[in-house]
PDB file of C-alpha atoms in Angstrom:
ATOM      1  CA  MET Y   1       0.000   0.000   0.000  1.00  0.00           C
ATOM      2  CA  ARG Y   2       1.321   3.387  -0.943  1.00  0.00           C
ATOM      3  CA  ASP Y   3       1.526   6.185   1.584  1.00  0.00           C
ATOM      4  CA  ARG Y   4      -0.569   9.194   0.743  1.00  0.00           C
ATOM      5  CA  SER Y   5       0.141  12.737   1.761  1.00  0.00           C
ATOM      6  CA  LEU Y   6      -2.464  14.672   3.717  1.00  0.00           C
ATOM      7  CA  LEU Y   7      -3.156  16.631   0.527  1.00  0.00           C
ATOM      8  CA  GLN Y   8      -3.863  13.440  -1.427  1.00  0.00           C
ATOM      9  CA  THR Y   9      -6.076  12.059   1.324  1.00  0.00           C
ATOM     10  CA  ALA Y  10      -8.053  15.315   1.428  1.00  0.00           C
ATOM     11  CA  ALA Y  11      -8.521  15.211  -2.367  1.00  0.00           C
ATOM     12  CA  MET Y  12      -9.744  11.626  -2.152  1.00  0.00           C
ATOM     13  CA  LEU Y  13     -12.193  12.507   0.638  1.00  0.00           C
ATOM     14  CA  LEU Y  14     -13.538  15.540  -1.212  1.00  0.00           C
ATOM     15  CA  GLY Y  15     -13.937  13.374  -4.311  1.00  0.00           C
ATOM     16  CA  VAL Y  16     -16.053  10.941  -2.290  1.00  0.00           C
ATOM     17  CA  VAL Y  17     -18.123  13.850  -0.902  1.00  0.00           C
ATOM     18  CA  PHE Y  18     -18.742  15.105  -4.445  1.00  0.00           C
ATOM     19  CA  LEU Y  19     -19.773  11.571  -5.443  1.00  0.00           C
ATOM     20  CA  LEU Y  20     -22.364  11.510  -2.660  1.00  0.00           C
ATOM     21  CA  VAL Y  21     -23.612  15.017  -3.497  1.00  0.00           C
ATOM     22  CA  GLY Y  22     -23.869  14.145  -7.187  1.00  0.00           C
ATOM     23  CA  ILE Y  23     -25.843  10.981  -6.481  1.00  0.00           C
ATOM     24  CA  LEU Y  24     -28.065  12.566  -3.814  1.00  0.00           C
ATOM     25  CA  GLY Y  25     -28.935  15.348  -6.237  1.00  0.00           C
ATOM     26  CA  PHE Y  26     -30.855  12.739  -8.247  1.00  0.00           C
ATOM     27  CA  VAL Y  27     -32.758  11.284  -5.280  1.00  0.00           C
ATOM     28  CA  PRO Y  28     -36.339  12.515  -4.836  1.00  0.00           C
ATOM     29  CA  GLY Y  29     -37.029  13.596  -1.278  1.00  0.00           C
ATOM     30  CA  ILE Y  30     -33.406  14.488  -0.598  1.00  0.00           C
ATOM     31  CA  THR Y  31     -33.795  16.824  -3.553  1.00  0.00           C
ATOM     32  CA  SER Y  32     -37.002  18.819  -3.218  1.00  0.00           C
ATOM     33  CA  HIS Y  33     -38.958  20.127  -6.222  1.00  0.00           C
ATOM     34  CA  TYR Y  34     -37.562  17.113  -8.062  1.00  0.00           C
ATOM     35  CA  SER Y  35     -39.774  17.761 -11.088  1.00  0.00           C
ATOM     36  CA  ARG Y  36     -37.735  20.950 -11.689  1.00  0.00           C
ATOM     37  CA  LEU Y  37     -34.412  19.067 -11.946  1.00  0.00           C
ATOM     38  CA  GLY Y  38     -34.430  19.735 -15.692  1.00  0.00           C
ATOM     39  CA  THR Y  39     -35.080  23.467 -15.272  1.00  0.00           C
ATOM     40  CA  PHE Y  40     -32.618  25.879 -16.842  1.00  0.00           C
ATOM     41  CA  GLY Y  41     -32.809  29.644 -16.433  1.00  0.00           C
ATOM     42  CA  ASP Y  42     -34.194  29.713 -12.891  1.00  0.00           C
ATOM     43  CA  VAL Y  43     -33.721  28.113  -9.497  1.00  0.00           C
ATOM     44  CA  ALA Y  44     -34.555  24.493 -10.060  1.00  0.00           C
ATOM     45  CA  ALA Y  45     -34.664  21.622  -7.594  1.00  0.00           C
ATOM     46  CA  LYS Y  46     -33.101  22.022  -4.147  1.00  0.00           C
ATOM     47  CA  LEU Y  47     -30.601  19.570  -2.723  1.00  0.00           C
ATOM     48  CA  LEU Y  48     -31.322  19.044   0.996  1.00  0.00           C
ATOM     49  CA  HIS Y  49     -34.162  21.559   0.474  1.00  0.00           C
ATOM     50  CA  ILE Y  50     -31.530  24.344   0.525  1.00  0.00           C
ATOM     51  CA  PHE Y  51     -29.118  24.389  -2.434  1.00  0.00           C
ATOM     52  CA  GLY Y  52     -30.437  25.001  -5.939  1.00  0.00           C
ATOM     53  CA  VAL Y  53     -29.366  22.327  -8.446  1.00  0.00           C
ATOM     54  CA  ASN Y  54     -30.368  20.874 -11.780  1.00  0.00           C
ATOM     55  CA  TRP Y  55     -29.223  17.744 -13.591  1.00  0.00           C
ATOM     56  CA  LEU Y  56     -26.289  19.620 -15.162  1.00  0.00           C
ATOM     57  CA  GLU Y  57     -24.893  20.680 -11.793  1.00  0.00           C
ATOM     58  CA  ASN Y  58     -25.366  17.140 -10.452  1.00  0.00           C
ATOM     59  CA  VAL Y  59     -23.354  15.771 -13.370  1.00  0.00           C
ATOM     60  CA  VAL Y  60     -20.631  18.358 -12.706  1.00  0.00           C
ATOM     61  CA  HIS Y  61     -20.514  17.195  -9.072  1.00  0.00           C
ATOM     62  CA  LEU Y  62     -20.000  13.646 -10.338  1.00  0.00           C
ATOM     63  CA  LEU Y  63     -17.210  14.850 -12.660  1.00  0.00           C
ATOM     64  CA  TYR Y  64     -15.557  16.678  -9.729  1.00  0.00           C
ATOM     65  CA  SER Y  65     -15.770  13.362  -7.894  1.00  0.00           C
ATOM     66  CA  VAL Y  66     -13.993  11.476 -10.658  1.00  0.00           C
ATOM     67  CA  ALA Y  67     -11.364  14.224 -10.868  1.00  0.00           C
ATOM     68  CA  GLY Y  68     -10.756  14.242  -7.100  1.00  0.00           C
ATOM     69  CA  ILE Y  69     -10.452  10.481  -6.800  1.00  0.00           C
ATOM     70  CA  THR Y  70      -8.244  10.227  -9.893  1.00  0.00           C
ATOM     71  CA  LEU Y  71      -6.005  13.207  -9.147  1.00  0.00           C
ATOM     72  CA  ALA Y  72      -5.538  12.077  -5.528  1.00  0.00           C
ATOM     73  CA  LYS Y  73      -3.172   9.412  -6.867  1.00  0.00           C
ATOM     74  CA  THR Y  74      -0.323  11.934  -7.029  1.00  0.00           C
ATOM     75  CA  TRP Y  75       0.670  14.866  -4.873  1.00  0.00           C
ATOM     76  CA  ALA Y  76       0.813  17.252  -7.851  1.00  0.00           C
ATOM     77  CA  GLY Y  77      -2.556  16.047  -9.112  1.00  0.00           C
ATOM     78  CA  ALA Y  78      -4.163  16.584  -5.709  1.00  0.00           C
ATOM     79  CA  ARG Y  79      -2.698  20.073  -5.429  1.00  0.00           C
ATOM     80  CA  ASN Y  80      -3.935  20.989  -8.915  1.00  0.00           C
ATOM     81  CA  TYR Y  81      -7.379  19.549  -8.120  1.00  0.00           C
ATOM     82  CA  PHE Y  82      -7.713  21.846  -5.123  1.00  0.00           C
ATOM     83  CA  VAL Y  83      -6.224  24.983  -6.643  1.00  0.00           C
ATOM     84  CA  PHE Y  84      -7.817  24.859 -10.091  1.00  0.00           C
ATOM     85  CA  GLY Y  85     -11.061  23.276  -8.876  1.00  0.00           C
ATOM     86  CA  GLY Y  86     -11.321  25.992  -6.230  1.00  0.00           C
ATOM     87  CA  VAL Y  87     -10.707  28.717  -8.783  1.00  0.00           C
ATOM     88  CA  ILE Y  88     -13.531  27.284 -10.904  1.00  0.00           C
ATOM     89  CA  TYR Y  89     -15.865  27.468  -7.907  1.00  0.00           C
ATOM     90  CA  LEU Y  90     -14.836  31.074  -7.244  1.00  0.00           C
ATOM     91  CA  VAL Y  91     -15.585  31.911 -10.883  1.00  0.00           C
ATOM     92  CA  LEU Y  92     -19.010  30.252 -10.462  1.00  0.00           C
ATOM     93  CA  TRP Y  93     -19.581  32.375  -7.356  1.00  0.00           C
ATOM     94  CA  ILE Y  94     -18.803  35.561  -9.314  1.00  0.00           C
ATOM     95  CA  TYR Y  95     -21.094  34.329 -12.092  1.00  0.00           C
ATOM     96  CA  GLY Y  96     -23.849  33.840  -9.507  1.00  0.00           C
ATOM     97  CA  LEU Y  97     -23.360  37.383  -8.240  1.00  0.00           C
ATOM     98  CA  LEU Y  98     -23.601  38.851 -11.726  1.00  0.00           C
ATOM     99  CA  ILE Y  99     -26.656  37.029 -13.063  1.00  0.00           C
ATOM    100  CA  ASN Y 100     -30.295  37.280 -12.159  1.00  0.00           C
ATOM    101  CA  LEU Y 101     -30.797  34.029 -10.217  1.00  0.00           C
ATOM    102  CA  HIS Y 102     -34.373  33.888 -11.486  1.00  0.00           C
ATOM    103  CA  GLY Y 103     -33.507  34.733 -15.085  1.00  0.00           C
ATOM    104  CA  ASN Y 104     -32.453  32.910 -18.227  1.00  0.00           C
ATOM    105  CA  GLY Y 105     -28.739  33.197 -17.446  1.00  0.00           C
ATOM    106  CA  ASN Y 106     -29.001  30.797 -14.517  1.00  0.00           C
ATOM    107  CA  PHE Y 107     -28.213  27.641 -16.476  1.00  0.00           C
ATOM    108  CA  ILE Y 108     -27.033  25.692 -13.399  1.00  0.00           C
ATOM    109  CA  GLY Y 109     -30.081  26.405 -11.271  1.00  0.00           C
ATOM    110  CA  VAL Y 110     -28.051  28.012  -8.477  1.00  0.00           C
ATOM    111  CA  ASN Y 111     -29.764  29.949  -5.711  1.00  0.00           C
ATOM    112  CA  THR Y 112     -28.318  32.307  -3.085  1.00  0.00           C
ATOM    113  CA  ALA Y 113     -27.422  29.481  -0.680  1.00  0.00           C
ATOM    114  CA  GLY Y 114     -25.723  27.501  -3.437  1.00  0.00           C
ATOM    115  CA  ASN Y 115     -23.881  30.555  -4.678  1.00  0.00           C
ATOM    116  CA  TRP Y 116     -22.389  31.273  -1.252  1.00  0.00           C
ATOM    117  CA  LEU Y 117     -21.534  27.597  -0.890  1.00  0.00           C
ATOM    118  CA  HIS Y 118     -19.552  27.947  -4.138  1.00  0.00           C
ATOM    119  CA  PHE Y 119     -17.668  30.867  -2.550  1.00  0.00           C
ATOM    120  CA  VAL Y 120     -16.807  28.954   0.637  1.00  0.00           C
ATOM    121  CA  LEU Y 121     -15.924  25.802  -1.285  1.00  0.00           C
ATOM    122  CA  GLY Y 122     -13.693  27.776  -3.652  1.00  0.00           C
ATOM    123  CA  LEU Y 123     -11.826  29.437  -0.773  1.00  0.00           C
ATOM    124  CA  VAL Y 124     -11.415  26.165   1.109  1.00  0.00           C
ATOM    125  CA  MET Y 125     -10.212  24.277  -1.956  1.00  0.00           C
ATOM    126  CA  VAL Y 126      -7.675  26.917  -2.992  1.00  0.00           C
ATOM    127  CA  GLY Y 127      -6.550  27.271   0.625  1.00  0.00           C
ATOM    128  CA  LEU Y 128      -6.053  23.524   1.047  1.00  0.00           C
ATOM    129  CA  GLY Y 129      -4.149  23.312  -2.218  1.00  0.00           C
ATOM    130  CA  LEU Y 130      -1.816  26.153  -1.277  1.00  0.00           C
ATOM    131  CA  VAL Y 131      -1.377  25.418   2.437  1.00  0.00           C
ATOM    132  CA  LEU Y 132      -1.034  21.644   2.298  1.00  0.00           C
ATOM    133  CA  GLY Y 133       0.968  21.901  -0.910  1.00  0.00           C
ATOM    134  CA  ARG Y 134       3.386  24.386   0.641  1.00  0.00           C
ATOM    135  CA  ARG Y 135       4.063  22.176   3.642  1.00  0.00           C
ATOM    136  CA  ILE Y 136       5.166  19.356   1.346  1.00  0.00           C
ATOM    137  CA  VAL Y 137       7.441  21.737  -0.563  1.00  0.00           C
ATOM    138  CA  ASP Y 138       8.946  23.030   2.706  1.00  0.00           C
ATOM    139  CA  ARG Y 139       9.674  19.463   3.860  1.00  0.00           C
ATOM    140  CA  ASP Y 140      11.275  18.794   0.490  1.00  0.00           C
ATOM    141  CA  ARG Y 141      13.559  21.795   0.934  1.00  0.00           C
ATOM    142  CA  ALA Y 142      14.528  20.485   4.369  1.00  0.00           C
ATOM    143  CA  GLY Y 143      15.781  17.307   2.767  1.00  0.00           C
ATOM    144  CA  THR Y 144      12.692  15.132   3.231  1.00  0.00           C
ATOM    145  CA  ALA Y 145      11.116  13.880   0.040  1.00  0.00           C
ATOM    146  CA  PRO Y 146       7.418  14.641  -0.443  1.00  0.00           C
ATOM    147  CA  ALA Y 147       5.003  11.755  -0.066  1.00  0.00           C
ATOM    148  CA  ILE Y 148       3.873  11.045  -3.597  1.00  0.00           C
TER     149      ILE Y 148
END
C-alpha cells in the first residue's frame, strides 16, 4: 500500500463527498422540487431543500468526484485539483453574483445558498491546495522527500 500525503487524502475525501452530493442530487425527497431538476434559467430543484441544483450541476458534481479520486493518486494532481477546482468554484460564485438568479442566465439552477456555498468551497479548496501543498514543498527543501 502506498503512503498518501495529507493533501492526497483530502482530495480523495472531497472526491467521495462530491460523489455523494452528485448521487443525492438525483434522489427525490433528498432533492425537493424534483420535477424541476431539468429546469434551466431559474432556481430548479433544491438539494437538501436548501441548495439550488439541476441535472447539469449534479453531473458536474459527479465529474468533480472522478477528478478528485483520480487526481488524488499523485501529490501534484491533488494540489492541482484543489487549486484549479477551487478557482472554478470562485468563478461560479462571481457568475452567480452577476446574473439574475431567477432569469435565463441561470443555467445551473443556483440559488443564493448555493452561490455562497460555491464561494466557501472555492476558498477552502484553494486554501487547502496552497497550504497543504506548501508544507510538502517546505519538507522537500529540508531534505525530506514529499510523499507522492
